[in-house]
mmCIF file of C-alpha atoms in Angstrom:
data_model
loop_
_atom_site.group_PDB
_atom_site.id
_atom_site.type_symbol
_atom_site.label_atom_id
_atom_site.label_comp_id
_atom_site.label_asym_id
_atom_site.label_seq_id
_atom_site.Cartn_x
_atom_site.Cartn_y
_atom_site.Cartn_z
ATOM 1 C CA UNK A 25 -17.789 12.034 -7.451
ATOM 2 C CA UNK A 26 -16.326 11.765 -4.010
ATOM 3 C CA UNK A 27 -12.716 10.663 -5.991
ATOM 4 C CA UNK A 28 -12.812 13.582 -8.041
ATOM 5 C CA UNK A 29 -13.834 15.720 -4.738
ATOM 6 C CA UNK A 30 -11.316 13.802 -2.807
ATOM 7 C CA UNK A 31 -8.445 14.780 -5.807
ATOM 8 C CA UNK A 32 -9.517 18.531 -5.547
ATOM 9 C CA UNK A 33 -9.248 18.869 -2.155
ATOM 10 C CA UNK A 34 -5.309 17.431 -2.445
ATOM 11 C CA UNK A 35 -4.932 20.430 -4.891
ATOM 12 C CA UNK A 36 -6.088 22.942 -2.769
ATOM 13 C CA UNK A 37 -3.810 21.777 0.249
ATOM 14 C CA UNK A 38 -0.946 21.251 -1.699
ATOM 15 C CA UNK A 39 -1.013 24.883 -3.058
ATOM 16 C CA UNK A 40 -1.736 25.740 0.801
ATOM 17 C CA UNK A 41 1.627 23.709 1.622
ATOM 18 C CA UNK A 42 3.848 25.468 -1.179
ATOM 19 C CA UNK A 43 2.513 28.736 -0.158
ATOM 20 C CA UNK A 44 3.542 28.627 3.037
ATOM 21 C CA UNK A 45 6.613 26.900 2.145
ATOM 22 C CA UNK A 46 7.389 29.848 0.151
ATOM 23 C CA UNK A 47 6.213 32.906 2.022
ATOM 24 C CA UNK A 48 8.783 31.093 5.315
ATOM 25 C CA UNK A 49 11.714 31.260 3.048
ATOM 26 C CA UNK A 50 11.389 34.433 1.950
ATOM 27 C CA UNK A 51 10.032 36.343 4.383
ATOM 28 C CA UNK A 52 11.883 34.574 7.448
ATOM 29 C CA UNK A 53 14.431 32.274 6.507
ATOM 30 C CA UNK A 54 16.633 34.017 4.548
ATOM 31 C CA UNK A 55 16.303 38.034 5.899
ATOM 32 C CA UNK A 56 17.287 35.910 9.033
ATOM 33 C CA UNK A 57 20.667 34.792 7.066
ATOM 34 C CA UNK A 58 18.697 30.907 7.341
ATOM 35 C CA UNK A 59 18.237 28.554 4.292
ATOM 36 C CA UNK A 60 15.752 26.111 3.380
ATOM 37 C CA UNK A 61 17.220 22.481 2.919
ATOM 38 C CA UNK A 62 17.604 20.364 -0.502
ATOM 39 C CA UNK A 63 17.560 21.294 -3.745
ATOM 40 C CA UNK A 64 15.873 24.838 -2.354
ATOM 41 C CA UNK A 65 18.735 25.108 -0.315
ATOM 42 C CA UNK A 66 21.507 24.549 -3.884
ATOM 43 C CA UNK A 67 19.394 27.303 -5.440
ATOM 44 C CA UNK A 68 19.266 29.672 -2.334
ATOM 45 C CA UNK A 69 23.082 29.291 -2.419
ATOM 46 C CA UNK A 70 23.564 29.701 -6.061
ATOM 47 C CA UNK A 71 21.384 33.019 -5.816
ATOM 48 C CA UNK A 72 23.414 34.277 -3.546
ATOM 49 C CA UNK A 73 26.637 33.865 -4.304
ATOM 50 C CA UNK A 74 25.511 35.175 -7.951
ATOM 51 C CA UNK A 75 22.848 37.493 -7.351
ATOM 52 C CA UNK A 76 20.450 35.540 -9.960
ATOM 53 C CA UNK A 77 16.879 36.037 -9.166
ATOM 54 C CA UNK A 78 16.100 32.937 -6.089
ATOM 55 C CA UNK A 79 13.009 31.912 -8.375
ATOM 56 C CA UNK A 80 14.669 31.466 -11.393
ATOM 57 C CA UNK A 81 17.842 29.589 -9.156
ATOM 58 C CA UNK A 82 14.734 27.374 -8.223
ATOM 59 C CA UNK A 83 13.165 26.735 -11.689
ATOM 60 C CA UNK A 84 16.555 26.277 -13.013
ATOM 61 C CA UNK A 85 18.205 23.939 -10.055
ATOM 62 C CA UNK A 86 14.953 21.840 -9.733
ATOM 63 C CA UNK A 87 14.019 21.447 -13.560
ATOM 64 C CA UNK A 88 16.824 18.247 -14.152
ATOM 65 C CA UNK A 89 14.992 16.568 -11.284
ATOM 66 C CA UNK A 90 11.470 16.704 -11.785
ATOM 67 C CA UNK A 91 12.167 16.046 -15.559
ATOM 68 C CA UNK A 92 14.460 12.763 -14.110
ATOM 69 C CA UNK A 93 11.348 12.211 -12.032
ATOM 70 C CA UNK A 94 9.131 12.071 -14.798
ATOM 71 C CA UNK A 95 10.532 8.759 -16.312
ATOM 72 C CA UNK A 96 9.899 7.372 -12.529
ATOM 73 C CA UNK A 97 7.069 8.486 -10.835
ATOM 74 C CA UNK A 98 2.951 8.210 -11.444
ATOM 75 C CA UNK A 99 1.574 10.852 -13.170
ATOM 76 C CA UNK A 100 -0.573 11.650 -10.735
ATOM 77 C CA UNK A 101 2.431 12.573 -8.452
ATOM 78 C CA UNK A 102 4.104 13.913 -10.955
ATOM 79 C CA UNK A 103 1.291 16.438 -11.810
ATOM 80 C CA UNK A 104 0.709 17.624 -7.870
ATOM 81 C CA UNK A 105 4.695 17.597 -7.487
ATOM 82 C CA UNK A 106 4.835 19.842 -10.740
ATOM 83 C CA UNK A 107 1.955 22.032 -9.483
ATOM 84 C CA UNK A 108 3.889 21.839 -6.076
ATOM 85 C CA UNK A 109 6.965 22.988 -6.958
ATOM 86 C CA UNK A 110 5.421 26.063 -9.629
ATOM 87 C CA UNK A 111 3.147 27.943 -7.005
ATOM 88 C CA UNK A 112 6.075 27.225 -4.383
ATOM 89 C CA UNK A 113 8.597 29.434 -6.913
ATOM 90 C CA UNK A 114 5.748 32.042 -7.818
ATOM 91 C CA UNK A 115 5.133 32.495 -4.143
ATOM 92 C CA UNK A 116 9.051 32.953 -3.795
ATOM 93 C CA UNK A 117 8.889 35.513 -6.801
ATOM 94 C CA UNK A 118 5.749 37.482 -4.784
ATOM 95 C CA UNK A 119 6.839 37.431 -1.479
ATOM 96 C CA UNK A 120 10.591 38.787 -1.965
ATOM 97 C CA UNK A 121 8.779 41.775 -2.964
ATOM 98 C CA UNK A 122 6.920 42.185 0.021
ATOM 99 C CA UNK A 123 8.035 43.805 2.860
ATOM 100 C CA UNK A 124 7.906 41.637 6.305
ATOM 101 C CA UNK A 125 10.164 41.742 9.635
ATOM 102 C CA UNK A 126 10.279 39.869 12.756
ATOM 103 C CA UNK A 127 10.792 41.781 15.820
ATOM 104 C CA UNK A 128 12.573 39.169 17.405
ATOM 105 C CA UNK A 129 16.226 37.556 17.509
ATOM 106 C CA UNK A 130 17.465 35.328 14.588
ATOM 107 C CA UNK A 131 17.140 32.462 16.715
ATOM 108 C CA UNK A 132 13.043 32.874 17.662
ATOM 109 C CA UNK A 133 12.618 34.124 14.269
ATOM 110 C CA UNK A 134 14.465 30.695 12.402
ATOM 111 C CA UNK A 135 12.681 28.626 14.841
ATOM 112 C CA UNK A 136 9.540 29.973 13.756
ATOM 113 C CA UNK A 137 9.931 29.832 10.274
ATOM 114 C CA UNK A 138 11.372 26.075 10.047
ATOM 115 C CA UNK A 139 7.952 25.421 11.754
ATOM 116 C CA UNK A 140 5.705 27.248 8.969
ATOM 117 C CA UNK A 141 8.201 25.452 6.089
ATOM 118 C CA UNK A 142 7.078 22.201 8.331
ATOM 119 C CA UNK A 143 3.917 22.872 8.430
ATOM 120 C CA UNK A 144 3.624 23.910 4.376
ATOM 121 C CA UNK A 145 5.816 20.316 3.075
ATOM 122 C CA UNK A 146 3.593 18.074 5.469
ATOM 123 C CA UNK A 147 0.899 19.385 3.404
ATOM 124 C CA UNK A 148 2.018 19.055 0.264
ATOM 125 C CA UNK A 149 4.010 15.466 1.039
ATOM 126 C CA UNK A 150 0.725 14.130 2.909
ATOM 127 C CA UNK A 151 -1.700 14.898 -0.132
ATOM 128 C CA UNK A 152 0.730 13.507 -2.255
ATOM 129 C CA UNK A 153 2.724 16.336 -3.985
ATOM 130 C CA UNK A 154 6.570 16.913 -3.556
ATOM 131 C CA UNK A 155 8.318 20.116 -4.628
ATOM 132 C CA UNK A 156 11.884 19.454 -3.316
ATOM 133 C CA UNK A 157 14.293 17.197 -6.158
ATOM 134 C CA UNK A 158 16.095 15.628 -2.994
ATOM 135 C CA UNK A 159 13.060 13.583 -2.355
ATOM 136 C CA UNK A 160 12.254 12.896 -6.122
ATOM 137 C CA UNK A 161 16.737 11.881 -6.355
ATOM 138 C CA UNK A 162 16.158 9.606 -3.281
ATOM 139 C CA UNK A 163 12.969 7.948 -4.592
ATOM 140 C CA UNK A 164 14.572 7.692 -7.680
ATOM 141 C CA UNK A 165 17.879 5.713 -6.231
ATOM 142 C CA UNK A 166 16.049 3.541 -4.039
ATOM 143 C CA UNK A 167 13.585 2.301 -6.497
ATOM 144 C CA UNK A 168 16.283 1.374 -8.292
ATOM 145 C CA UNK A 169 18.456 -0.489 -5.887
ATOM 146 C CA UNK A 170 15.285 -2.012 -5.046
ATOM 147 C CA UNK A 171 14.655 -3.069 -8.467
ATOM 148 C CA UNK A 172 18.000 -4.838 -8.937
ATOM 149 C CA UNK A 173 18.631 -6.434 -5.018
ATOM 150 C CA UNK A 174 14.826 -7.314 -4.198
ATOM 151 C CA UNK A 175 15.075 -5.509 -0.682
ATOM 152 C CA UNK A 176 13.161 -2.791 0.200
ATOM 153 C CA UNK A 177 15.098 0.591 1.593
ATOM 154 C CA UNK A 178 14.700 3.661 3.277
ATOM 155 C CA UNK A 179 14.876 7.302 1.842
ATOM 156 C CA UNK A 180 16.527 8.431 5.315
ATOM 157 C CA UNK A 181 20.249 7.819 4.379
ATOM 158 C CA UNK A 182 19.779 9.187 1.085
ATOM 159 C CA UNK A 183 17.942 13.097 2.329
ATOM 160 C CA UNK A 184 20.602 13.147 5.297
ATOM 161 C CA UNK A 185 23.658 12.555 3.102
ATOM 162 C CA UNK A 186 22.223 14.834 0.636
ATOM 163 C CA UNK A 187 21.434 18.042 3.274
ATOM 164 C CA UNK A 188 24.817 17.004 5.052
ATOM 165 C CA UNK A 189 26.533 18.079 1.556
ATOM 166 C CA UNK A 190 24.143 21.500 1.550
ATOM 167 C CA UNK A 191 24.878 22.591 4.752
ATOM 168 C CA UNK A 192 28.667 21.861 4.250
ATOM 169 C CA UNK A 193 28.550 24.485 1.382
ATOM 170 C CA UNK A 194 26.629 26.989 3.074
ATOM 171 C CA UNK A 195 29.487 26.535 5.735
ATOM 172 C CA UNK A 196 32.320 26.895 3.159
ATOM 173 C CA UNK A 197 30.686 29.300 0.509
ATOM 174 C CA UNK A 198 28.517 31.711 2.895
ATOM 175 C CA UNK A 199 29.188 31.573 6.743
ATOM 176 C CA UNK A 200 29.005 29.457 9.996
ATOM 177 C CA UNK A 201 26.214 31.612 11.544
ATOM 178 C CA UNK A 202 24.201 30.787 7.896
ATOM 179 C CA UNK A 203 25.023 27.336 8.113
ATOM 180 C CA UNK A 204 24.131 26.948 11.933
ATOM 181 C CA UNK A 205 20.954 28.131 11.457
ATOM 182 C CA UNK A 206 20.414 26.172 8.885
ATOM 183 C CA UNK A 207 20.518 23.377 10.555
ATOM 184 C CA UNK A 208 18.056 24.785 12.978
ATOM 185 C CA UNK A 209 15.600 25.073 10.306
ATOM 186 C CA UNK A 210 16.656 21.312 9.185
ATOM 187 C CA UNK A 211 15.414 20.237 12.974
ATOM 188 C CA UNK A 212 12.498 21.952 13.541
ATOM 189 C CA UNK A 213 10.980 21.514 9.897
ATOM 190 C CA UNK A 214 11.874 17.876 9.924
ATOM 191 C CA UNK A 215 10.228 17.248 13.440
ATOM 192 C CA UNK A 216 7.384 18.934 12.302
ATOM 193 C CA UNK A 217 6.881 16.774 9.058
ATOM 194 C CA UNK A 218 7.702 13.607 10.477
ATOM 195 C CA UNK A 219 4.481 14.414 13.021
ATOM 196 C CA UNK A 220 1.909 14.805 10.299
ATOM 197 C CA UNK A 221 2.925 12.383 7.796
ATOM 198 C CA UNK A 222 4.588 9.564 10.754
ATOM 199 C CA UNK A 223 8.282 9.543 8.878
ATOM 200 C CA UNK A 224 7.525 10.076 5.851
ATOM 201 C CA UNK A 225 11.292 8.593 4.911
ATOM 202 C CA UNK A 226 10.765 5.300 6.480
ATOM 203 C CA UNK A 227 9.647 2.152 4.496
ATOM 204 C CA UNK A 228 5.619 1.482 4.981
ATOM 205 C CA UNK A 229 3.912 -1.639 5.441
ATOM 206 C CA UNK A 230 0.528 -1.876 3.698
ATOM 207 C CA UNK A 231 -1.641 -4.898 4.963
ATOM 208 C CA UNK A 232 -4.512 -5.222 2.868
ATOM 209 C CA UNK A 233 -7.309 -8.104 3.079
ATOM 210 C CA UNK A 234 -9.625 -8.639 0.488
ATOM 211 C CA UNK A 235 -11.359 -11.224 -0.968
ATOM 212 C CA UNK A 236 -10.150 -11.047 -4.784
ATOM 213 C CA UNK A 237 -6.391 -10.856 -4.420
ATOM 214 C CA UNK A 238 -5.588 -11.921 -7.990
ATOM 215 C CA UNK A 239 -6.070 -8.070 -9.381
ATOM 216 C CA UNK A 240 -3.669 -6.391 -6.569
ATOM 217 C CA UNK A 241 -1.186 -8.696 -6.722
ATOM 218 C CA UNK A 242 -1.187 -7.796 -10.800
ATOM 219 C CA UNK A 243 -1.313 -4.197 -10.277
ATOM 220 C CA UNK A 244 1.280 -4.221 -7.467
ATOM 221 C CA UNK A 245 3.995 -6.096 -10.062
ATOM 222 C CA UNK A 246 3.010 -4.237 -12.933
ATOM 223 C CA UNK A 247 2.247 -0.459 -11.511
ATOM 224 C CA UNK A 248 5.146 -0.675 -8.734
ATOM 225 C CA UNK A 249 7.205 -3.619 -9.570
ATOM 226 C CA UNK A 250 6.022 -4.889 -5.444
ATOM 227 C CA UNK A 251 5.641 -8.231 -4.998
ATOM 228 C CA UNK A 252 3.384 -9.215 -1.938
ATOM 229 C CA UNK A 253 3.514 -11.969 0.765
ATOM 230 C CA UNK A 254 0.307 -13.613 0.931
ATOM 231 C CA UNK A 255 -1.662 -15.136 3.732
ATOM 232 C CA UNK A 256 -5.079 -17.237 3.691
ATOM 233 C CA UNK A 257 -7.138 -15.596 6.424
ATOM 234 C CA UNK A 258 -11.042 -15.634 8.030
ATOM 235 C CA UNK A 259 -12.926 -12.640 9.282
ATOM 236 C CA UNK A 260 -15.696 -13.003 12.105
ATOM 237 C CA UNK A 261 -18.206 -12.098 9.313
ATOM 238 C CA UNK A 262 -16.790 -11.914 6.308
ATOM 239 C CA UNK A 263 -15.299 -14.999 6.054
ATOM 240 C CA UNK A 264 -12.580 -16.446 3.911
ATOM 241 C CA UNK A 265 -10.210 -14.133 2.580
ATOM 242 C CA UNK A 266 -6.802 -13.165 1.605
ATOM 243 C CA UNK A 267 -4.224 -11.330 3.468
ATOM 244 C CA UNK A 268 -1.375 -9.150 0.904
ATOM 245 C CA UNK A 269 1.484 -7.861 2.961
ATOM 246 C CA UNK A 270 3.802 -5.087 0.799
ATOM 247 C CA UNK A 271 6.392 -2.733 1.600
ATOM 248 C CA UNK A 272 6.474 0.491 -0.473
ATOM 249 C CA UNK A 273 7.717 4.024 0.486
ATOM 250 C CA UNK A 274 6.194 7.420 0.962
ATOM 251 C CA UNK A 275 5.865 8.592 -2.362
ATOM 252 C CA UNK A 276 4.602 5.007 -3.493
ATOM 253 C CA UNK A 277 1.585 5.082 -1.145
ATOM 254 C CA UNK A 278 -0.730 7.440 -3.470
ATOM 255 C CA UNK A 279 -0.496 4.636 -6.146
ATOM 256 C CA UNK A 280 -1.144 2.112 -3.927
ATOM 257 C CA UNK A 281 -4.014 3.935 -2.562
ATOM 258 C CA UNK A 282 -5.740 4.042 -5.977
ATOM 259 C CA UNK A 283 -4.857 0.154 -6.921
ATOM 260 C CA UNK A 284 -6.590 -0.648 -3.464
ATOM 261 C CA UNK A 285 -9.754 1.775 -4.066
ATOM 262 C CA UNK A 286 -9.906 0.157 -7.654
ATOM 263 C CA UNK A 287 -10.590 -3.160 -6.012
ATOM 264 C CA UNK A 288 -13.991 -2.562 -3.962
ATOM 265 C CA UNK A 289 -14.014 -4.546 -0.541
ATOM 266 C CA UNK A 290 -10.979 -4.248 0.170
ATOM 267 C CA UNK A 291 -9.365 -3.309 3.906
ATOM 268 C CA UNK A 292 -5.971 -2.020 4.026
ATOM 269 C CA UNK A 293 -4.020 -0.790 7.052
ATOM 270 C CA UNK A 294 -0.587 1.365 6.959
ATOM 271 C CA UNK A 295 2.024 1.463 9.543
ATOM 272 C CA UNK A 296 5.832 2.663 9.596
ATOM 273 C CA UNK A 297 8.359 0.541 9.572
ATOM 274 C CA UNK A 298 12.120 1.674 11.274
ATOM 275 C CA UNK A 299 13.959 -1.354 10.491
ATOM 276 C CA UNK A 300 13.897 -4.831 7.800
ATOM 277 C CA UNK A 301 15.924 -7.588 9.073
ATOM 278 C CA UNK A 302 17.505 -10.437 6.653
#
């Protein structure tokens, strides 16, 4: 009951996240000649340099993504990142049509809105949804040089090169003022999600202790492809046990989550990691 509780409640903030995600690009961002970053940012550009409806630029530039993702990631994030990502474009759709102005200069009023778009992503990224196809592309590349090297990598390089190549086209294709404050929404949304979900780009270390290793180490391999280091260990009361160090990323965590509450009396502990030296 509480897991099923527990799983509601993730819906409710994620459609909280992609709301406000939406209602700061449409009502802020973009009558403030700003842009939202990633694959929101291709589609703001395609819409309008084209004049295409921005929803359907959404739907249309995100689609090859999450249908990429689906090959790749859990279904469980691949149902909150598709729920994500369709309340996030009918929120778009509703709130062009409203009207909404910011008595305030471009810069205040950017500011401001690369805060809510913050605010909305570290929702929907810290209960496990996604509903930009940067992240999904990055996740997607790194598993895979993961797979073939052994090493475990960051997403950072990956979203920066990726946003770089954004806010060069809004440079060349719309204007400098567009593309500068761009970048200001890039800043302040960034800083704001890396607060509530402790970089969510960076690689994670999961320490978990338990006393029947033998099932996590299986799921681990066969859910994530993660192998494990493993330690003997003794608690003050619990006794002998076993210590499983892994190293997954952000959008990995949700599975590991469930293969740990799968395995009752288990302890786990997450912390960021900035650098892996070999």
């Amino acid at each position: 009951m509480d897991k099923r509780l527990n799983g509601f409640i993730s819906y409710i903030f994620i459609i909280i996240g992609a709301l406000l995600a939406s209602f700061s690009v449409a009502c802020i961002l973009l009558p403030n000649d700003a842009i939202d970053y990633g694959t929101a940012g291709i589609a703001i550009i395609i819409s309008k340099l084209t004049g295409i409806n921005l929803s359907l630029c959404v739907f249309a530039v995100f689609m090859p993504f999450f249908i990429a993702g689906a090959f790749f990631l859990g279904k469980k994030s691949l149902i909150k990142s598709f729920i994500g990502s369709a309340v996030y474009i009918v929120g778009l759709s509703y709130f062009e049509k409203i009207p909404f102005e910011l008595n305030t200069e471009h810069f205040l009023a950017v500011a401001f809105g690369g805060a809510i778009l913050g605010a909305g992503l570290s929702l929907i990224l810290r209960f496990g949804g996604c509903i930009d196809g940067s992240e999904i592309l990055a996740n997607i590349i790194v598993r895979k040089i993961s797979q073939k090297t052994g090493r475990d990598y960051s997403l950072s390089y990956i979203l920066i090169t990726f946003n770089a190549m954004v806010y060069i086209a809004v440079f060349v294709l719309i204007n400098r003022n567009a593309a500068l404050l761009s970048l200001l929404v890039y800043v302040v949304a960034t800083a704001i999600i890396d607060h509530f979900t402790d970089h969510f780009e960076a690689i994670k270390q999961v320490t978990i202790i338990t006393k029947e290793p033998e099932k996590i180490i299986s799921d681990l391999k066969e859910k994530l492809n993660k192998t494990c280091t493993i330690m003997d260990s003794r608690g003050a009361i619990a006794g002998e046990n076993t210590t499983l160090i892994c190293y997954v990323n952000y959008f990995e965590l949700s599975s590991v989550r469930d293969i740990i509450s799968e395995n009752k009396g288990s302890f786990s502990t997450v912390s960021t990691i900035d650098e892996i030296l070999r």
